[in-house]
Tab-separated table of C-alpha atoms and ligand atoms in Angstrom:
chain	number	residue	atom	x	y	z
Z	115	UNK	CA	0.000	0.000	0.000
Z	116	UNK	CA	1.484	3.267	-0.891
Z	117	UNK	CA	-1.171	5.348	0.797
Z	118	UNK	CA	-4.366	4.533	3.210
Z	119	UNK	CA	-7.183	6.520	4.608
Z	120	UNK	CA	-8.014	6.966	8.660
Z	121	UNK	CA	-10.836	8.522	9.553
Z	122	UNK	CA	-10.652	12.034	7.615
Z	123	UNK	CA	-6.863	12.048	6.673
Z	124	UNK	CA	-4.675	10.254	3.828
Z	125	UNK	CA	-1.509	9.342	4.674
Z	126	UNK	CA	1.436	8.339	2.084
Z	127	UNK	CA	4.455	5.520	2.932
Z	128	UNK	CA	7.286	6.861	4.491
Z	129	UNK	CA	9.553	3.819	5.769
Z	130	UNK	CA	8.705	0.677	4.973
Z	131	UNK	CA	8.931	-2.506	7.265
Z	132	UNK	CA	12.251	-3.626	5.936
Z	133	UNK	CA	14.019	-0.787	6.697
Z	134	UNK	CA	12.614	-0.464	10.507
Z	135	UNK	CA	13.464	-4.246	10.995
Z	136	UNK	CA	17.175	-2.946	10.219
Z	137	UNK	CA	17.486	-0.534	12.217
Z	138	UNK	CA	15.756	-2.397	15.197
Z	139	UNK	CA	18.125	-5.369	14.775
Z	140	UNK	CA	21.069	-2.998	15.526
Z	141	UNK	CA	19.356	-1.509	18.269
Z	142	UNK	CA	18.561	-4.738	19.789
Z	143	UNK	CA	22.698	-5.689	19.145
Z	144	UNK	CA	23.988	-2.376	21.113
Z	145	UNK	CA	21.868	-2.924	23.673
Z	146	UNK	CA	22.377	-6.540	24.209
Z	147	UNK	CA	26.444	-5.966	24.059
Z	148	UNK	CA	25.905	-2.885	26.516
Z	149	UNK	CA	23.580	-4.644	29.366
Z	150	UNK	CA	25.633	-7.905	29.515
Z	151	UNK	CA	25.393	-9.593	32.710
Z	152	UNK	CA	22.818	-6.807	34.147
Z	153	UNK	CA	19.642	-8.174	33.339
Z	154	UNK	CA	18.176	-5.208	32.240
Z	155	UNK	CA	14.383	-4.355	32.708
Z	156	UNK	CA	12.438	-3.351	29.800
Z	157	UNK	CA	9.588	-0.947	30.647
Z	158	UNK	CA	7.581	-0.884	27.350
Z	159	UNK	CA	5.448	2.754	26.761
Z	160	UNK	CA	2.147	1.767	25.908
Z	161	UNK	CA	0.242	1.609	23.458
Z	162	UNK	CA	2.620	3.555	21.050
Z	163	UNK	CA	5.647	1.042	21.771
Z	164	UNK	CA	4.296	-2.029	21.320
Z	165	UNK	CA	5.093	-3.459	18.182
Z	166	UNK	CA	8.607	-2.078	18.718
Z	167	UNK	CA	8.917	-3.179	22.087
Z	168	UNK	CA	7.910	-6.719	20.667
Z	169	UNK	CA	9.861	-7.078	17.863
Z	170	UNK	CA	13.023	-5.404	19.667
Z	171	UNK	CA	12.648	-7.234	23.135
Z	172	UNK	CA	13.130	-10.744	21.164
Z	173	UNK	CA	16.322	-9.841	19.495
Z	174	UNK	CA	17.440	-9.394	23.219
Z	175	UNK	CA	20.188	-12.291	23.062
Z	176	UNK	CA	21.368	-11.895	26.816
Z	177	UNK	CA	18.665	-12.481	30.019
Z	178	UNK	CA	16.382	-9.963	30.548
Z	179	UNK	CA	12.973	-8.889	31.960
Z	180	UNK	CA	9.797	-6.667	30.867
Z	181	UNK	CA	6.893	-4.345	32.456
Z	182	UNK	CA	4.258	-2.158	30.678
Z	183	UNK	CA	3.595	1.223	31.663
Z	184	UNK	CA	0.370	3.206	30.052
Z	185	UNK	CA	0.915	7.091	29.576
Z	186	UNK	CA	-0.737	9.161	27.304
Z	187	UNK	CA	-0.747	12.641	25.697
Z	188	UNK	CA	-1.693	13.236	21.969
Z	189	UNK	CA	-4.857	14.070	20.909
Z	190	UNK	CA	-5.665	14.028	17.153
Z	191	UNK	CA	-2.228	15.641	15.545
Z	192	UNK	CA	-0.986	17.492	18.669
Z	193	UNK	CA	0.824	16.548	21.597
Z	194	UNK	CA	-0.892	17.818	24.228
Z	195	UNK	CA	2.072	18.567	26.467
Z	196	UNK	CA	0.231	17.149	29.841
Z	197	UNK	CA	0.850	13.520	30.307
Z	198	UNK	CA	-1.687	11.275	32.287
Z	199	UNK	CA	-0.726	7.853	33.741
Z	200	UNK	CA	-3.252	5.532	32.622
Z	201	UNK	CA	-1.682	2.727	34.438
Z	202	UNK	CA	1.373	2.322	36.527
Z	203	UNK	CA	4.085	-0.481	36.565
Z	204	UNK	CA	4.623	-2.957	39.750
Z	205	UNK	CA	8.038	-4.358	38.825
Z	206	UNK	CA	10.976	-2.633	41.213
Z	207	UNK	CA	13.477	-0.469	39.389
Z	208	UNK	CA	15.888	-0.022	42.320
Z	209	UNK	CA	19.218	-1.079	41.035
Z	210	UNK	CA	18.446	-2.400	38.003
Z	211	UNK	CA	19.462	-1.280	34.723
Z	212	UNK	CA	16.768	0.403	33.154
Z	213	UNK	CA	15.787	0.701	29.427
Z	214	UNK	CA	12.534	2.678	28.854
Z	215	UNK	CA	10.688	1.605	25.022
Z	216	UNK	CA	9.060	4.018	23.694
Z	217	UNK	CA	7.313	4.390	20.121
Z	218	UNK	CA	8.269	8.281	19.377
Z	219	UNK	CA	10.135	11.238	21.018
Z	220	UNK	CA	8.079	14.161	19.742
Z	221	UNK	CA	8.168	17.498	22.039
Z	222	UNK	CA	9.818	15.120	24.943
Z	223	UNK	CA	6.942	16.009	27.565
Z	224	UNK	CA	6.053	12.428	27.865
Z	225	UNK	CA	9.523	10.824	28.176
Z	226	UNK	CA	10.619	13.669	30.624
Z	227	UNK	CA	8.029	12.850	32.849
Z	228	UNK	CA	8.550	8.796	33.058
Z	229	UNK	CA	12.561	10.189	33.062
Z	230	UNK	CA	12.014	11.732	35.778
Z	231	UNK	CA	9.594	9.519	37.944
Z	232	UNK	CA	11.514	6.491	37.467
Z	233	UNK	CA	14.762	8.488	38.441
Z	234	UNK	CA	13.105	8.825	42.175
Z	235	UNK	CA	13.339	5.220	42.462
Z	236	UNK	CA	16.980	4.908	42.208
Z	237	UNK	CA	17.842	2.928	38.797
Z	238	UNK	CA	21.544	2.009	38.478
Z	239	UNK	CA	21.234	2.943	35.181
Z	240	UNK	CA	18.310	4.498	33.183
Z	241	UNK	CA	18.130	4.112	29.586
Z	242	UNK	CA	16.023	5.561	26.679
Z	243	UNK	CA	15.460	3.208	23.450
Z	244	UNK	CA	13.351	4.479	21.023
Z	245	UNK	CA	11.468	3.857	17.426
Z	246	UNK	CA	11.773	7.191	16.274
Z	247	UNK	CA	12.845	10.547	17.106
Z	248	UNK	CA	11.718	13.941	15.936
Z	249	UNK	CA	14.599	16.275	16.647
Z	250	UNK	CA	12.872	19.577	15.448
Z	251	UNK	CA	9.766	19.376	17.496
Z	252	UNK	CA	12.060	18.563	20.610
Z	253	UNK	CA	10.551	21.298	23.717
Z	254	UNK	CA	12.780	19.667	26.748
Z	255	UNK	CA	16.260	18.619	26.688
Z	256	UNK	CA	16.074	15.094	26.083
Z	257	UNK	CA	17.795	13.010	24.083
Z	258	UNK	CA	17.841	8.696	23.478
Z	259	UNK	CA	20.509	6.587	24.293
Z	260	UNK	CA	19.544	3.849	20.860
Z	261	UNK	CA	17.295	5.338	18.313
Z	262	UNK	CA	16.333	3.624	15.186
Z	263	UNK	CA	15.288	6.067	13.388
Z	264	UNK	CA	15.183	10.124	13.144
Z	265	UNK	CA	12.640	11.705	11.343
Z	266	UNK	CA	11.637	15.333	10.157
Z	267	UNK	CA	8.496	17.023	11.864
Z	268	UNK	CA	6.082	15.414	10.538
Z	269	UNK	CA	2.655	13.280	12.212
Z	270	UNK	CA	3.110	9.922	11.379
Z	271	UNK	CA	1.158	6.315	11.794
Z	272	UNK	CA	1.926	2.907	11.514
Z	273	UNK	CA	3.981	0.372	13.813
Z	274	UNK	CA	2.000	0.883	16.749
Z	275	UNK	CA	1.577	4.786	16.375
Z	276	UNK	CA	-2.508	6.133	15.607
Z	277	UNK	CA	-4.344	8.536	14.330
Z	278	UNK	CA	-6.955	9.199	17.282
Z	279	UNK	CA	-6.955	5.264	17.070
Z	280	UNK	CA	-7.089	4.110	14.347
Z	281	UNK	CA	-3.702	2.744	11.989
Z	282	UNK	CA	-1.539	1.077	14.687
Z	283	UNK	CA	-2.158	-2.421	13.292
Z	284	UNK	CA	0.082	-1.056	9.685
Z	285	UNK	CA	3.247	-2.387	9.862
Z	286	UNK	CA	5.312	0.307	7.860
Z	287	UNK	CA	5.201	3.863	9.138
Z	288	UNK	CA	2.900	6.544	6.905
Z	289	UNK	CA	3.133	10.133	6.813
Z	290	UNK	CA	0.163	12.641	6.730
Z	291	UNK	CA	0.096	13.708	3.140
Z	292	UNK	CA	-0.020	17.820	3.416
L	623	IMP	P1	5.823	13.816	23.295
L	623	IMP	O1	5.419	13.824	24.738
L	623	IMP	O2	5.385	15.061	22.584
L	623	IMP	O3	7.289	13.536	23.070
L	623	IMP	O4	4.987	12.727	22.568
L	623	IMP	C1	5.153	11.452	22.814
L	623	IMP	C2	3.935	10.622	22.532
L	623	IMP	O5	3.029	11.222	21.592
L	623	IMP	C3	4.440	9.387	21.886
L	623	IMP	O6	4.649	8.407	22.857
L	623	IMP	C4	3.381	9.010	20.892
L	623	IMP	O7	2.509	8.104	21.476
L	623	IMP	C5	2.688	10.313	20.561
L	623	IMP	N1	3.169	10.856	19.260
L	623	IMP	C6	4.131	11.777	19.052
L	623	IMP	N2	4.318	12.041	17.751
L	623	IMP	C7	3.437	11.261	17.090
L	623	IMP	C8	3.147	11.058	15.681
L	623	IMP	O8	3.737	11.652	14.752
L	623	IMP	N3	2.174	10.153	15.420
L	623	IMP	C9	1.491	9.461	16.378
L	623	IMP	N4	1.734	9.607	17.688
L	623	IMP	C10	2.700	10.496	18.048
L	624	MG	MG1	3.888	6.701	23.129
């Protein structure tokens, strides 16, 4: 498919599945030769990080573990800059090297906030691992440790990122056609 419809907006390909399986098998290498021997705790964003978190988590070749947490903040197109827990995570992050999965960094609002939350609990090491970053719409100093992929300022869907809903289930990433 080279373009699809949600709800009121077309969207047009923009990287297609091959490409993000490349750049999440290097991901998943760095990490794995970085966090040998420390067990490392995934805590997958949801739902934006899902498919990511999925396909990255079992190219993990060294022991690991894995909690959810559910955040959210867009609405339609727009970050909406306040972030609401949905639902929290259980697992104990004292100690433990820490790699946070999330889908997108967009203005950074969301990722600052589980940054700094989780840093409260004392982490040996805390981690950022993400699908895609959008430099130019950065707001707060943030930056990931493994990125797949960088990406101009544009709303995207696909690979576990919607449109109010809809498109997570496409498994390349689509841009909205201007
Ligand atoms: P931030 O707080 O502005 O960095 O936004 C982060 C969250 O907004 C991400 O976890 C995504 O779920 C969502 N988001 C940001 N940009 C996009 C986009 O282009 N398409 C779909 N969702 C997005
Ligand atoms: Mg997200």
């Amino acid at each position: 498919m080279t373009e699809v419809q949600l709800k009121d907006k077309r969207f047009e390909l923009f990287i297609p599945e091959k490409i993000i399986t490349k750049e999440i098998k290097r991901v998943a290498k760095e990490i794995s030769r970085d966090m040998q021997e420390k067990n490392p705790l995934f805590i997958c964003v949801l739902n934006g990080a899902f498919m990511f978190a999925s396909d990255l988590i079992k190219r993990i070749d060294i022991p690991c573990e894995v909690g959810f947490i559910r955040l959210r903040s867009y609405q339609g197109e727009q970050s909406s800059g306040a972030v609401k827990e949905v639902q929290g995570f259980v697992e104990n992050v004292e100690n433990r090297h820490v790699v946070v999965i999330e889908d997108i960094i967009d203005t950074g609002h969301t990722m600052s906030y589980l940054i700094n939350k989780l840093h409260v609990e004392n982490p040996a090491i805390l981690k950022i691992a993400c699908l895609l970053f959008k430099p130019a719409a950065l707001e707060i100093d943030i930056n990931p440790d493994y990125c797949a992929l960088e990406i101009p300022n544009d709303f995207i869907v696909g690979y576990g990122l919607d449109y109010n809903g809809s498109g997570r289930n496409l498994k390349d990433i689509y841009k909205i056609k201007s």
